[in-house]
mmCIF file of C-alpha atoms in Angstrom:
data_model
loop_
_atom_site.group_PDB
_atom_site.id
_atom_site.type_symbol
_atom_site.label_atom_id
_atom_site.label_comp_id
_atom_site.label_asym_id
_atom_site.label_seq_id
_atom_site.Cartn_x
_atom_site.Cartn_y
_atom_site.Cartn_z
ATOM 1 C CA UNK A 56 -5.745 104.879 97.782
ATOM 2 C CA UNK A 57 -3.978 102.101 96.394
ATOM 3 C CA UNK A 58 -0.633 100.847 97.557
ATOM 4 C CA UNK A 59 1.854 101.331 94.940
ATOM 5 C CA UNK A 60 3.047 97.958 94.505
ATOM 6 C CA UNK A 61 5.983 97.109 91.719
ATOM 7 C CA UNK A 62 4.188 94.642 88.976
ATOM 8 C CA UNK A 63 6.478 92.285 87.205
ATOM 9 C CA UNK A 64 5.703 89.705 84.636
ATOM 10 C CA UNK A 65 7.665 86.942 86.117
ATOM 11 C CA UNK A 66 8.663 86.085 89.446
ATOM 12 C CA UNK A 67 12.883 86.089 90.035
ATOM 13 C CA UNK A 68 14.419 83.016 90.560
ATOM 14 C CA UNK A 69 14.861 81.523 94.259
ATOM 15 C CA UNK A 70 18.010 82.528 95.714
ATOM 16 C CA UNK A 71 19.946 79.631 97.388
ATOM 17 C CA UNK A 72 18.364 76.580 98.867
ATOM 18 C CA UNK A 73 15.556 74.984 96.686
ATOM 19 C CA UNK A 74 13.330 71.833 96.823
ATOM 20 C CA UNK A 75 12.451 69.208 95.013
ATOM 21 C CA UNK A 76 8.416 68.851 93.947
ATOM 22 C CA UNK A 77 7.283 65.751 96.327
ATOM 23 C CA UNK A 78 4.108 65.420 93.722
ATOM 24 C CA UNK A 79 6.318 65.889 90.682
ATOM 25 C CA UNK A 80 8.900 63.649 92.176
ATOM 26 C CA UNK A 81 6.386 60.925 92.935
ATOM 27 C CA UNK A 82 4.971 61.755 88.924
ATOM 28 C CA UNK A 83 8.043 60.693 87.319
ATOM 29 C CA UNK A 84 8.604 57.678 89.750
ATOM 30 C CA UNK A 85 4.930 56.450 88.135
ATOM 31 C CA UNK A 86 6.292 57.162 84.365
ATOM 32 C CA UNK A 87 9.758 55.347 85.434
ATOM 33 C CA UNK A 88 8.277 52.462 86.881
ATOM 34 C CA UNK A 89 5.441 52.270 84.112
ATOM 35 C CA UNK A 90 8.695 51.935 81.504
ATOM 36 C CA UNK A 91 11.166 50.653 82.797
ATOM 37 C CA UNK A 92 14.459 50.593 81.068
ATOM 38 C CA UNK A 93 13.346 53.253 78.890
ATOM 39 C CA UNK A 94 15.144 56.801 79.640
ATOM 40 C CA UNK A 95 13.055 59.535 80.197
ATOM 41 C CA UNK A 96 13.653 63.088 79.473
ATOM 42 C CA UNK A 97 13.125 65.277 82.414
ATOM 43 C CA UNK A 98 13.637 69.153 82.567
ATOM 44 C CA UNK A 99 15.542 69.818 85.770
ATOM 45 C CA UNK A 100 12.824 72.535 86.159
ATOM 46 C CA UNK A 101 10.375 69.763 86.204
ATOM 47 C CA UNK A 102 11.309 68.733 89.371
ATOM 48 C CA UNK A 103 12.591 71.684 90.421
ATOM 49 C CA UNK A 104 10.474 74.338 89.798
ATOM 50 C CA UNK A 105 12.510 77.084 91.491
ATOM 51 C CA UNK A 106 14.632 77.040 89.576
ATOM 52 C CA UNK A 107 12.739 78.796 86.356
ATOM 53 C CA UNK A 108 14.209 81.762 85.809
ATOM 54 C CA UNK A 109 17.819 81.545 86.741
ATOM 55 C CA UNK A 110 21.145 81.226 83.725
ATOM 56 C CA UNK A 111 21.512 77.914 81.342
ATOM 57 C CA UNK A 112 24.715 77.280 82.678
ATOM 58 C CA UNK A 113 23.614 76.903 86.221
ATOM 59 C CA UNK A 114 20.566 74.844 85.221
ATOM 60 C CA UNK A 115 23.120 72.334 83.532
ATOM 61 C CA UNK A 116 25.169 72.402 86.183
ATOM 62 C CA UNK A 117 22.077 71.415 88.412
ATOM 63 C CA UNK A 118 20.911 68.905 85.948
ATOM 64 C CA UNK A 119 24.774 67.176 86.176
ATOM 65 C CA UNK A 120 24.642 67.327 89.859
ATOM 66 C CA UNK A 121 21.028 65.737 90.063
ATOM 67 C CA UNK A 122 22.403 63.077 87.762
ATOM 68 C CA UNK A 123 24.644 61.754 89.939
ATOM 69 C CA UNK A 124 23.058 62.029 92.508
ATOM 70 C CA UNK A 125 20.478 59.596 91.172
ATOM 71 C CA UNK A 126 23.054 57.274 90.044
ATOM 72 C CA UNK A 127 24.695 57.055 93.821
ATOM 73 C CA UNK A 128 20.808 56.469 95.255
ATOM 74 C CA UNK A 129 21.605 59.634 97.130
ATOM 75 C CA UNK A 130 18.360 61.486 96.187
ATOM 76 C CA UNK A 131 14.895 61.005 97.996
ATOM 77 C CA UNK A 132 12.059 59.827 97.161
ATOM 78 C CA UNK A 133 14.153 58.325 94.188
ATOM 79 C CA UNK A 134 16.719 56.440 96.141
ATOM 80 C CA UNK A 135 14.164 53.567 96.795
ATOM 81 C CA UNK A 136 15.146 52.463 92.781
ATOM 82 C CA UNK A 137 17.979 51.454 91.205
ATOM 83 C CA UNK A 138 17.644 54.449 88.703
ATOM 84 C CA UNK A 139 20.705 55.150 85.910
ATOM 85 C CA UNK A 140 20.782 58.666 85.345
ATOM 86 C CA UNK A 141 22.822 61.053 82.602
ATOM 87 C CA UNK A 142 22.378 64.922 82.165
ATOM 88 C CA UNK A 143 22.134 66.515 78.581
ATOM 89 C CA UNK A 144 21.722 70.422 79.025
ATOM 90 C CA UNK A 145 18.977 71.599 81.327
ATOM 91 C CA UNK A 146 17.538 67.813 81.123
ATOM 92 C CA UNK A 147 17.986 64.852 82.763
ATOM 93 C CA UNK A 148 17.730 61.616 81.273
ATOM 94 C CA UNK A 149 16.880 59.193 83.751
ATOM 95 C CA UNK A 150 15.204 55.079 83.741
ATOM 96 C CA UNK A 151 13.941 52.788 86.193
ATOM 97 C CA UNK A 152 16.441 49.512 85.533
ATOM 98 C CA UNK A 153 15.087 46.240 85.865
ATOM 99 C CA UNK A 154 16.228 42.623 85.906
ATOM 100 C CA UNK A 155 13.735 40.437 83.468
ATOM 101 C CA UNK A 156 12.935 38.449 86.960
ATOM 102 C CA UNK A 157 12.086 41.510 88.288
ATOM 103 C CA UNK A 158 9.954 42.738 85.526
ATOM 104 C CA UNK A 159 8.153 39.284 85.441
ATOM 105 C CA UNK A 160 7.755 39.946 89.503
ATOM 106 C CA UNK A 161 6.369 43.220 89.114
ATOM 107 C CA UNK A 162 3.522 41.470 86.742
ATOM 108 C CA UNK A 163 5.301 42.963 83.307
ATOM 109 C CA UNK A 164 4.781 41.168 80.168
ATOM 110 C CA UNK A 165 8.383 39.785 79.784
ATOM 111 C CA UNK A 166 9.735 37.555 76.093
ATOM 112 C CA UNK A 167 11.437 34.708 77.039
#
């Protein structure tokens, strides 16, 4: 006899603590290094992936708090870049900044 389990088609939404993707993370460190100075658009549910499921208005409140703390270097494994960071909605627009010495440093193809 089988057990009779409850089947749902999705799974509900983490309830307090969640955790950032390391491999995701690490992802969009490669695409923010690869351009930098050019803002990416990140869904917080990119990095977070816990958090699918749960209200708008808390993912935008998540996105605003991830935002800053990108922009005060406060996040890990991010905090070893000077990232700028600004939340629209559920995203995060977020870029690498870089100094044209550094980008000439780093090997990038840099106009005088």
């Amino acid at each position: 006899m089988l057990p009779n389990f409850e089947f749902v088609d999705t799974v509900p939404p983490v309830r307090g603590r969640t955790y950032i993707d390391g491999a995701r993370a690490q992802d969009t460190i490669d695409a923010l290094v690869e351009f930098p100075n050019r803002w990416a658009c990140v869904p917080i549910t990119f990095l977070y992936p816990d958090l699918e499921g749960i209200s708008e208005q808390k993912l935008k409140s998540r996105a605003r708090s991830i935002a800053g703390r990108l922009q005060r270097r406060d996040l890990k494994p991010f905090n070893d870049y000077r990232i700028e960071a600004k939340s629209r909605d559920t995203n995060v627009y977020m870029r690498v900044v870089m100094s044209r010495r550094e980008m000439r440093d780093a090997g990038y193809d840099v106009e005088n």
